[in-house]
CSV table of C-alpha atoms in Angstrom, one decimal:
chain,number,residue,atom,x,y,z
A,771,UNK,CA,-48.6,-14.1,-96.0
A,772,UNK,CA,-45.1,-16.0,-95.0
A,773,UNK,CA,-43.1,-14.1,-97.2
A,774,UNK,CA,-44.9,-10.7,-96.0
A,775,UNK,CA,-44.0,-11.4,-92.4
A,776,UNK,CA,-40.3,-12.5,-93.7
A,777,UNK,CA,-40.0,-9.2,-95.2
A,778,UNK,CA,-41.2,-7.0,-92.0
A,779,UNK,CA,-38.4,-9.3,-90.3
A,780,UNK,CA,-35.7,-8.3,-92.4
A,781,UNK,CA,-36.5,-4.7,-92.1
A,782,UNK,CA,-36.6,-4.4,-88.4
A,783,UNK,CA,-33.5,-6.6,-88.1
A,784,UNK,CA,-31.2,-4.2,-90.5
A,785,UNK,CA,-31.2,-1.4,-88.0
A,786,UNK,CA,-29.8,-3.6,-84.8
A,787,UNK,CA,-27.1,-5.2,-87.1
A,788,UNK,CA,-26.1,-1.6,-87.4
A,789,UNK,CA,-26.3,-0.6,-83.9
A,790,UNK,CA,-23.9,-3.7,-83.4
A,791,UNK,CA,-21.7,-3.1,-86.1
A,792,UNK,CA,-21.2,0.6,-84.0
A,793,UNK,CA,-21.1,-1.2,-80.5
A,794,UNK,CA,-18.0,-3.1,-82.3
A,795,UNK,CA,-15.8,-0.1,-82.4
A,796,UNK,CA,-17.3,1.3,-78.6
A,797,UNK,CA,-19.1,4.1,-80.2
A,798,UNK,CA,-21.6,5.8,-78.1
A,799,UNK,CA,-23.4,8.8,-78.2
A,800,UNK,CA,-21.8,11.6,-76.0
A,801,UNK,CA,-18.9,9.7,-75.4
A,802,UNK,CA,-15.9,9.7,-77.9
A,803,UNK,CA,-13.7,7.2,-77.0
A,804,UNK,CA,-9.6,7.6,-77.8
A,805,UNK,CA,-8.5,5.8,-80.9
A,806,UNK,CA,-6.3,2.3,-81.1
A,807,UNK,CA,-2.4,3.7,-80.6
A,808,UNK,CA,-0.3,2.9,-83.4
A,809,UNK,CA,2.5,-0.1,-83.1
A,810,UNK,CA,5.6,1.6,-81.5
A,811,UNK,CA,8.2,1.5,-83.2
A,812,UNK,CA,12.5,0.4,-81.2
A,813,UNK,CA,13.7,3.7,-80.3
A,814,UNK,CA,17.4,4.1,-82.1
A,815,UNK,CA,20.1,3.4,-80.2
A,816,UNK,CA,21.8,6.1,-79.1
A,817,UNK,CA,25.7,6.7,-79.6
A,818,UNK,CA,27.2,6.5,-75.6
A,819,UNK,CA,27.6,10.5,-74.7
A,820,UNK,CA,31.5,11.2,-74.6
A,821,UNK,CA,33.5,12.2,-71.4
A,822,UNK,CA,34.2,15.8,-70.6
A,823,UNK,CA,36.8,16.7,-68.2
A,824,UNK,CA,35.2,17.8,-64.6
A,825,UNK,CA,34.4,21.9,-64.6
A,826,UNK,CA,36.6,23.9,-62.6
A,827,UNK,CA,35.2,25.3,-59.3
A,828,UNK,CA,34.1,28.5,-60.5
A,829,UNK,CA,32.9,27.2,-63.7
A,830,UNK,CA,30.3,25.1,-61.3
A,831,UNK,CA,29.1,27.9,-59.3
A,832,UNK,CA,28.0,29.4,-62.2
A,833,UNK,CA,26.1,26.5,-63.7
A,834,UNK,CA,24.4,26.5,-60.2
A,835,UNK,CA,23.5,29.6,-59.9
A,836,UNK,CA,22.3,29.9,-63.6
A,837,UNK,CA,20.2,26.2,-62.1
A,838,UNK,CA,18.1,28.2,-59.4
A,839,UNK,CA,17.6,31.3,-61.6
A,840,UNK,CA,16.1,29.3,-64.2
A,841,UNK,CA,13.8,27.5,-61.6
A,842,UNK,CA,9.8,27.9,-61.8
A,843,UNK,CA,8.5,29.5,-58.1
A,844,UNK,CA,5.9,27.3,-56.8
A,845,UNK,CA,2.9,27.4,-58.0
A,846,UNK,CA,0.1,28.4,-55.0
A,847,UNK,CA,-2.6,26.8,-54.9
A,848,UNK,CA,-5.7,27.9,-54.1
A,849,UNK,CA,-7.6,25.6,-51.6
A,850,UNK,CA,-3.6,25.6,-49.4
A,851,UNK,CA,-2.9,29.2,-49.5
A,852,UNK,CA,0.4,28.9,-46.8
A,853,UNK,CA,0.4,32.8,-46.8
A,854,UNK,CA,1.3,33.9,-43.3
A,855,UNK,CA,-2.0,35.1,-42.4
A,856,UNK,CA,-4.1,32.4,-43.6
A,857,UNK,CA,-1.6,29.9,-42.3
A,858,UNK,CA,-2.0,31.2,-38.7
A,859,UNK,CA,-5.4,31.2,-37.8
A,860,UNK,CA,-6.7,33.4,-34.8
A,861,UNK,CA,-6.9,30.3,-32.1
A,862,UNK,CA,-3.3,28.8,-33.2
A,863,UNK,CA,-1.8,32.7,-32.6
A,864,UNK,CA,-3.5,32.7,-29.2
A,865,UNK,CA,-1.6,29.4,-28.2
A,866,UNK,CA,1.5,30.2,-29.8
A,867,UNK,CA,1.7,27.6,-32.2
A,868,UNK,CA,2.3,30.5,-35.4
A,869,UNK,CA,3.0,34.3,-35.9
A,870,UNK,CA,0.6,36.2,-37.9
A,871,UNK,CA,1.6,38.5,-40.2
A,872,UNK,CA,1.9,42.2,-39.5
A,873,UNK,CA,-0.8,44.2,-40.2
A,874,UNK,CA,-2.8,47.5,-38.7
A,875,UNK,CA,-5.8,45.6,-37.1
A,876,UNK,CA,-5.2,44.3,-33.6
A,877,UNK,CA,-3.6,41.2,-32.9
A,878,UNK,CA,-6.5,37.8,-32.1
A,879,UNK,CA,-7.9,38.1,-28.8
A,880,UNK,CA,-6.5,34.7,-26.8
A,881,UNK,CA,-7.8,31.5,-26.4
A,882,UNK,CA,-10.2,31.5,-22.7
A,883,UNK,CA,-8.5,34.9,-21.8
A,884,UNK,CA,-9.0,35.7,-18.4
A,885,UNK,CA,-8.2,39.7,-17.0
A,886,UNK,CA,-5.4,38.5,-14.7
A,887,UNK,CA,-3.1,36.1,-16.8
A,888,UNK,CA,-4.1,35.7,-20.6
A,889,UNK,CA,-1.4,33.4,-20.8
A,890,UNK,CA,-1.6,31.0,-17.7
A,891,UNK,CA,1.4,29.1,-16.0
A,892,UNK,CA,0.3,25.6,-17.6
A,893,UNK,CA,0.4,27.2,-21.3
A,894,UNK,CA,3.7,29.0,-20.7
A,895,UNK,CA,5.2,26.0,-19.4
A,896,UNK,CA,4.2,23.7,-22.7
A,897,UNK,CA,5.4,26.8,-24.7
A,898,UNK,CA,1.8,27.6,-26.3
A,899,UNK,CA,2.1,31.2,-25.2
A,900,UNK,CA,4.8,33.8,-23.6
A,901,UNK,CA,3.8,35.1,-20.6
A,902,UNK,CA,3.6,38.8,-21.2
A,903,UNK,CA,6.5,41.0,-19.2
A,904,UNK,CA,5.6,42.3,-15.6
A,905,UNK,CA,6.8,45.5,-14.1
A,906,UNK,CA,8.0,43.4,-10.7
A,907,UNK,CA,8.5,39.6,-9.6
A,908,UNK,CA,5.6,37.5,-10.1
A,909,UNK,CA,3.1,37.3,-6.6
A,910,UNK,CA,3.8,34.2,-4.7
A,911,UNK,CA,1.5,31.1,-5.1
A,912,UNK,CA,1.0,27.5,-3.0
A,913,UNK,CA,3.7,27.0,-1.1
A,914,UNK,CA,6.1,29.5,-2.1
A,915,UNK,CA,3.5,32.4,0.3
A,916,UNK,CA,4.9,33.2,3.6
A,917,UNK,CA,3.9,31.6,7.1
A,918,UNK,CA,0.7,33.3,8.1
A,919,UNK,CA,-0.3,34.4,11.5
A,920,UNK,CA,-3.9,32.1,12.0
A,921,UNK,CA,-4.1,30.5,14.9
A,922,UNK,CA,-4.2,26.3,13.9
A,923,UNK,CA,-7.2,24.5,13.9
A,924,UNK,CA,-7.9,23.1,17.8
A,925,UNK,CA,-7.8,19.5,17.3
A,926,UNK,CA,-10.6,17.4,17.5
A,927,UNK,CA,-12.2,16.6,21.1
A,928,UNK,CA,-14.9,14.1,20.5
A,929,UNK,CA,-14.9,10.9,19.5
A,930,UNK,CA,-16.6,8.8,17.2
A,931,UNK,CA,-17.0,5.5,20.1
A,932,UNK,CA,-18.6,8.2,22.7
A,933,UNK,CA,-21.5,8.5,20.9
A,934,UNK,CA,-22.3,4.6,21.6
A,935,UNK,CA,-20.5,4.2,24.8
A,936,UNK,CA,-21.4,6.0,28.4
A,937,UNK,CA,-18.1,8.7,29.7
A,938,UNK,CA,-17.2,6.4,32.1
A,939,UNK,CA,-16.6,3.3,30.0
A,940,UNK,CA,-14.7,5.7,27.1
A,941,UNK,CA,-12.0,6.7,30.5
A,942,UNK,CA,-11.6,3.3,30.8
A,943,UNK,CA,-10.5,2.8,27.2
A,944,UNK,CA,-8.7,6.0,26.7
A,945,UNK,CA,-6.7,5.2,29.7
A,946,UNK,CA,-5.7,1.9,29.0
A,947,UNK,CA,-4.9,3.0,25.5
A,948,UNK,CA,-2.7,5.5,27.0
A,949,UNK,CA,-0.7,2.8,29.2
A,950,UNK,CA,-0.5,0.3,26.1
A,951,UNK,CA,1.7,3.0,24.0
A,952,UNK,CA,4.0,4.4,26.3
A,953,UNK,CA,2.4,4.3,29.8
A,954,UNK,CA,3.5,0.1,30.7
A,955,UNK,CA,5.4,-0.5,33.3
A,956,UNK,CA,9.4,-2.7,32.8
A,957,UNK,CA,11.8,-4.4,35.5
A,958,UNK,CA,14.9,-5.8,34.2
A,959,UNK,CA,17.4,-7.4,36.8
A,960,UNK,CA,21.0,-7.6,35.4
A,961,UNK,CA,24.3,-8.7,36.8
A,962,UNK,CA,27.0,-7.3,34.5
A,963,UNK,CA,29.8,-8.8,36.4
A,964,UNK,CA,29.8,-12.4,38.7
A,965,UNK,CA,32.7,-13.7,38.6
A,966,UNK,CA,35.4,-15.6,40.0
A,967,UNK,CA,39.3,-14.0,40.3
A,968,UNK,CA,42.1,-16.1,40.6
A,969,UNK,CA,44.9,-14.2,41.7
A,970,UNK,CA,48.6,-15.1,43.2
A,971,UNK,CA,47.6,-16.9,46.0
A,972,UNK,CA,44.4,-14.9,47.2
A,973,UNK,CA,41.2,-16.2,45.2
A,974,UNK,CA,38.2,-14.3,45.5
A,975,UNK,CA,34.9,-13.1,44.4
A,976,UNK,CA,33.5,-10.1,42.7
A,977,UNK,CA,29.9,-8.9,41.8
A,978,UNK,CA,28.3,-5.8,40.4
A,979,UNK,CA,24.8,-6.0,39.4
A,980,UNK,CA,21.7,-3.5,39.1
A,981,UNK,CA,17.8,-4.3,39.2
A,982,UNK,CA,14.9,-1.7,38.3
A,983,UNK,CA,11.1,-1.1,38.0
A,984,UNK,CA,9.4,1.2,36.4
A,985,UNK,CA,8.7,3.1,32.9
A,986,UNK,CA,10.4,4.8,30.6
A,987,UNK,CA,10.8,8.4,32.3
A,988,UNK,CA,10.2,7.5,35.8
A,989,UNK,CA,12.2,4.2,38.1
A,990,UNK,CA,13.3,2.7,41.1
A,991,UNK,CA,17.0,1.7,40.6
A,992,UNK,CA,18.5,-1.3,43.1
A,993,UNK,CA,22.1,-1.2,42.9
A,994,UNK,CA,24.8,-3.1,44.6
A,995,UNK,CA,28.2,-4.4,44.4
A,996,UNK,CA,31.1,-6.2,46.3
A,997,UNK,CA,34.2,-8.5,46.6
A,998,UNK,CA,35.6,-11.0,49.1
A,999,UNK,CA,38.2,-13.7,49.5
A,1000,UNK,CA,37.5,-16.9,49.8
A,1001,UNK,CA,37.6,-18.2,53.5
A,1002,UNK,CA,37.6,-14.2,54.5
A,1003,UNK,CA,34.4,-13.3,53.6
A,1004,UNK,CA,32.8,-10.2,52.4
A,1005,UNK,CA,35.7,-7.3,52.4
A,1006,UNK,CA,33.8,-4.5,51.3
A,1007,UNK,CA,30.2,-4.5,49.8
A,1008,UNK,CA,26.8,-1.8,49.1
A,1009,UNK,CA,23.8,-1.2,48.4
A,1010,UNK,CA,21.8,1.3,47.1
A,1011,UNK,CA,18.7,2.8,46.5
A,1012,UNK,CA,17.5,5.3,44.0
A,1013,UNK,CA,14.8,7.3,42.0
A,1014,UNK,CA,15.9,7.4,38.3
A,1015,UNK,CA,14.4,10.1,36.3
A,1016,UNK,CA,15.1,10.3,32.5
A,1017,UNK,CA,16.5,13.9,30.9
A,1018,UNK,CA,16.8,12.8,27.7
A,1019,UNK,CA,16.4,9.6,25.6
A,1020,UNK,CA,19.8,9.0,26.4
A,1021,UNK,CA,20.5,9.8,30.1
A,1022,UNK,CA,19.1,9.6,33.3
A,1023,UNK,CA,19.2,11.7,36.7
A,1024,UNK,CA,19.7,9.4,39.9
A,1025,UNK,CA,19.3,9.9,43.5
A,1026,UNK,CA,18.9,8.1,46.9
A,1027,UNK,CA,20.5,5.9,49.2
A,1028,UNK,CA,23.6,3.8,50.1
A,1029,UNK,CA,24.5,2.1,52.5
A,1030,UNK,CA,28.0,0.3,53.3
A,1031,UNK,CA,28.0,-3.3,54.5
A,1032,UNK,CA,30.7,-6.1,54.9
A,1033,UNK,CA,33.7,-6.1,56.8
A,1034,UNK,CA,34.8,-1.8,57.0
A,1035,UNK,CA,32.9,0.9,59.2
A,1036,UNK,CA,28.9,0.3,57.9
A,1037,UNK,CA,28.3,4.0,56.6
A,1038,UNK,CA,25.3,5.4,55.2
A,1039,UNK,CA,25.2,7.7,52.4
A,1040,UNK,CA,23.2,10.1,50.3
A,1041,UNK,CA,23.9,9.5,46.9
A,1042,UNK,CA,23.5,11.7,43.7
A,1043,UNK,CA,24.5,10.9,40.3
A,1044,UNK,CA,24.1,10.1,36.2
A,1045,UNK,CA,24.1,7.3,34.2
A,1046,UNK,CA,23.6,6.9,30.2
A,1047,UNK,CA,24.3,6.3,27.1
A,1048,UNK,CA,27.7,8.8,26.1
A,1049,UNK,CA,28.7,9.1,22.0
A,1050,UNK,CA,29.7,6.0,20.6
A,1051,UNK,CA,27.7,3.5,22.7
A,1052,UNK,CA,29.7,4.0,25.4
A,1053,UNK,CA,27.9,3.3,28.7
A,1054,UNK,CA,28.6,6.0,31.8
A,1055,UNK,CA,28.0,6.4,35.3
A,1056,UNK,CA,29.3,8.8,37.5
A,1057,UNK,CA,28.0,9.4,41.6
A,1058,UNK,CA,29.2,11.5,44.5
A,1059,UNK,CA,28.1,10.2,48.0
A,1060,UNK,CA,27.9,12.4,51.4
A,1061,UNK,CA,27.9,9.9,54.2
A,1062,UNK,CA,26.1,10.7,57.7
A,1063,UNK,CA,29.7,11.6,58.8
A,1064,UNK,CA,30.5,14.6,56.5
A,1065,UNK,CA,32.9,11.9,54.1
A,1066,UNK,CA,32.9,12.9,50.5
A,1067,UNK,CA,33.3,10.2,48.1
A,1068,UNK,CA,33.1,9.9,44.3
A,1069,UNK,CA,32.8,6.9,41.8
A,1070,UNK,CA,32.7,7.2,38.0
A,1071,UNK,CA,32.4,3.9,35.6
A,1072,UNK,CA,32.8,2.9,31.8
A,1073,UNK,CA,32.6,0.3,30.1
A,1074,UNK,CA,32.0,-0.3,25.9
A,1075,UNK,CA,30.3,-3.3,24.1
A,1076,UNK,CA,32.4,-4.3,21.6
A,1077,UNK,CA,30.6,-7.0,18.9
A,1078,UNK,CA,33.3,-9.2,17.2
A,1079,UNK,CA,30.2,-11.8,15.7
A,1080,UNK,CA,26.3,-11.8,16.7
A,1081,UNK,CA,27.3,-13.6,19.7
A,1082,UNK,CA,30.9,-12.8,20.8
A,1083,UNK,CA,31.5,-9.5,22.4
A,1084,UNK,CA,34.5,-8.0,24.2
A,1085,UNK,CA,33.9,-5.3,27.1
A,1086,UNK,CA,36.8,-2.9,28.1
A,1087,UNK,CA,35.7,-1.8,31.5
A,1088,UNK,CA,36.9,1.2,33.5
A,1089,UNK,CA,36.5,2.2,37.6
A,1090,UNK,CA,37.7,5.2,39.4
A,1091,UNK,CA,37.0,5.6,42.7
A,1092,UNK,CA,38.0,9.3,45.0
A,1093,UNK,CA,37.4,10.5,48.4
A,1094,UNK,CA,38.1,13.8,49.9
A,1095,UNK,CA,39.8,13.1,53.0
A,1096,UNK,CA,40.8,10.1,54.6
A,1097,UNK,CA,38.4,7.7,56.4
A,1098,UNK,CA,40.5,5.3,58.6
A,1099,UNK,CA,37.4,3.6,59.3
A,1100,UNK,CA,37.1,2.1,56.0
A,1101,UNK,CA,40.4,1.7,55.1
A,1102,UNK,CA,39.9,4.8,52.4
A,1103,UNK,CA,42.3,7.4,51.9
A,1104,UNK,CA,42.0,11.2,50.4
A,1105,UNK,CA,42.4,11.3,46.6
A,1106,UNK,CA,42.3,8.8,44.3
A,1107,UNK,CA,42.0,5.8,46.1
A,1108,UNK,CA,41.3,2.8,43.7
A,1109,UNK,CA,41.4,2.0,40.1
A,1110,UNK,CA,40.7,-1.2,38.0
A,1111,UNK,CA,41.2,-1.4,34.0
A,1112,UNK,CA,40.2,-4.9,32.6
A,1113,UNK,CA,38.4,-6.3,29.8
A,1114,UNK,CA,36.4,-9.5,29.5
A,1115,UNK,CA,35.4,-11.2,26.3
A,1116,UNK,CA,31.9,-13.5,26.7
A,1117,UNK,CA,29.8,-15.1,24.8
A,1118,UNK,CA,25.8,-15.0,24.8
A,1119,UNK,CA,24.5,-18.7,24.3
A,1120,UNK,CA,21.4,-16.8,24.8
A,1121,UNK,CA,21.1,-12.8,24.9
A,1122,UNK,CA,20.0,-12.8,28.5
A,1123,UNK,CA,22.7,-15.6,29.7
A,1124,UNK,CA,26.8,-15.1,28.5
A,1125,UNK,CA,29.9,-16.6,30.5
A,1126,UNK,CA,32.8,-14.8,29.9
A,1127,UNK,CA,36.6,-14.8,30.7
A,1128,UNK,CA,39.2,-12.0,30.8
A,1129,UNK,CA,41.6,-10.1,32.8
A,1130,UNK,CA,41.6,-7.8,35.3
A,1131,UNK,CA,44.0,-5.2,36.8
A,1132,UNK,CA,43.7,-3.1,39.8
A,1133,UNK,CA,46.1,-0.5,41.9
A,1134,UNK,CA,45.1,0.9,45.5
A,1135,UNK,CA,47.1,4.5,45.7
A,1136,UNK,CA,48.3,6.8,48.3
A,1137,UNK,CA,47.2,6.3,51.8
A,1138,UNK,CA,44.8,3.3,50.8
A,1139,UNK,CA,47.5,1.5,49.3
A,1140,UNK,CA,49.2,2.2,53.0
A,1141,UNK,CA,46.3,0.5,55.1
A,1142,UNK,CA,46.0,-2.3,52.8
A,1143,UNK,CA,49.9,-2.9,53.5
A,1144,UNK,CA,49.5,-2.5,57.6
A,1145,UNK,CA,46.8,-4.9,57.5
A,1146,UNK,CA,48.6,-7.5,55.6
A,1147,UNK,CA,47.3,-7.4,51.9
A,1148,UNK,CA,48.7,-6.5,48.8
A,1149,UNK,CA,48.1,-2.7,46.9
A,1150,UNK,CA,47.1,-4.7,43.8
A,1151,UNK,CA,47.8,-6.9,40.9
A,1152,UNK,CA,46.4,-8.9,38.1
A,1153,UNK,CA,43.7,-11.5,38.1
A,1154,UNK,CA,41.9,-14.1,36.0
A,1155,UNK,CA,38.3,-13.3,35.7
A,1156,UNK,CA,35.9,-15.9,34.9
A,1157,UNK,CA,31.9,-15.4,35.2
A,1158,UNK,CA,28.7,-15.3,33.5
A,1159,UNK,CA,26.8,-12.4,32.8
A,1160,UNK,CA,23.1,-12.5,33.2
A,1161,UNK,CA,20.1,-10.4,32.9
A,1162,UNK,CA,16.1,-11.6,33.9
């Protein structure tokens, strides 16, 4: 019975040994498998080529052109077919992006065409497509349209607040707004010159100073101005009074009264005048007075502000004053009475308080210069001016 069942063993077995034995050698069925490469073998050496003298130019030319004959054309492929009319499909044509080729059929409808522009502005201007050529310019758009004749929208009369608060309380607010952003009433009182002037023997006193109220288009203007000696009193002195209305941002209209007081005849006067702001910051005034007697008189000022630091300034100041005829009364005489150059240079401790020293030089002329010489005083000269100017 063993050596039955040894037998059986021995036969089954002889069959896998030989499935192994092919397994070895990576035999399977349906696949051949390449066989074991022979051992190479060192490749000979080779003798080093020899050196040939360089071809001549034309000799070359021919070689290369003998080259590029000899060249194989590209092979096409089948699945990349870069033919011009499979290369350039119908929506890259539409944006521009290819040609196609020629052919009889009728070129690819565009991409989103629309009847008025098949190639719009946006496309042209990122060069997808070429506007197609118009007979005429193109129609205006946007901007580029004339000015049309509509009437503008009327602008809003209601507002959002009135719908919570009663008429009477929105006039209230409206009105008060109103006066908060351009309505508000000012005053300013400012003495551009008080000062003392020493002169050769005669010391005196001088002012000219101006005060108003009001806003910016509308005013009440206070003006006045005098000298005097000292021990002599007032010589000569004014006042006036005046409704200031603006023309412009830069210049104002001025009339009212004056009225003469001191130690000459005390005339009244109607006054008429301007005062503002000329080209290159210079500051202007200019007045004609009628007095109650039929006297003409005339008065024009300048003066400029001239910043040497944030706080020192020097002002060259001009005053011309005229009459028309001669008024014995006040000492005045016809044509150009008076006139005073000086300059004074201050310096603002605070912008609304500066003193100041300079110089001053004034003339009296024709028939003025004549009654200050009968009643004992000199036609003019130069003095030291020192003051303060001031402003509230």
């Amino acid at each position: 019975m063993k050596t039955l069942a040894l037998f059986l063993a021995t036969v089954t077995a002889t069959p896998a040994a030989a499935q192994m034995h092919e397994m070895h050698g990576m035999k399977m069925p349906g696949m051949a498998m390449p066989a074991k490469p022979a051992p190479k073998k060192p490749a000979p050496k080779r003798p080093a080529p020899k050196k040939t003298a360089p071809a001549k130019p034309a000799a070359r030319k021919a070689t290369l052109a003998r080259a590029r004959a000899a060249k194989p054309a590209a092979s096409a492929m089948p699945a990349m077919d870069m033919s011009p009319t499979a290369a350039c499909s119908a929506e890259h044509a539409a944006m521009g992006h290819c040609q196609p080729a020629a052919t009889g059929a009728a070129p690819p409808p565009p991409a989103n065409p629309t009847a008025a522009d098949p190639c719009p502005p946006e496309h042209a201007a990122m060069g997808h497509c070429t506007p197609a050529a118009s007979d005429g310019p193109a129609a205006p758009t946007g901007t580029d349209q004339p000015a049309g004749t509509a009437p503008p929208p009327a602008p809003p009369t209601t507002l959002a607040a009135a719908r919570f608060y009663d008429p009477a309380t929105m006039a209230t607010a409206n009105r008060m707004m109103r006066d908060e952003h351009g309505g508000m009433r000012f005053s300013q009182i400012l003495f551009n010159l008080a000062e003392v002037q020493v002169r050769n023997g005669r010391d005196g006193y001088r002012w000219d100073g101006a005060g108003w109220f009001g806003g910016d288009i509308h005013r009440l203007v206070v003006k006045t101005e005098g000298e005097g000696g000292f021990g002599d009193g007032v010589e000569a002195a004014e006042v006036q009074a005046l409704y200031s209305r603006a023309l412009d941002p830069y210049w104002n209209l001025q009339a009212g009264v004056r009225q003469d007081l001191g130690a000459g005849a005390k005339r009244t006067y109607a006054a008429l005048g301007v005062e503002g702001l000329a080209p290159y910051w210079f500051d202007v005034e200019g007045t004609l007075f009628l007095s109650d007697k039929g006297d003409v008189l005339a008065r024009a000022e300048a003066w400029y502000d001239q910043r040497i630091t944030q706080r020192a300034i020097l002002q060259p100041r001009v005053e011309l004053n005229l009459a028309a005829r001669d008024m014995p009364g006040s000492r005045i005489g016809a044509g150009l009475s008076t006139a005073e150059l000086g300059v004074r240079l201050r310096y603002e401790i605070r912008r609304e308080f500066a003193p100041y020293v300079g110089l001053s030089w004034e003339r009296r002329y024709g028939a003025t210069a004549r009654y200050a010489r009968s009643d004992g005083d000199t036609t003019g000269g130069v003095s030291l001016a020192l003051g303060v100017r001031a402003w509230f």
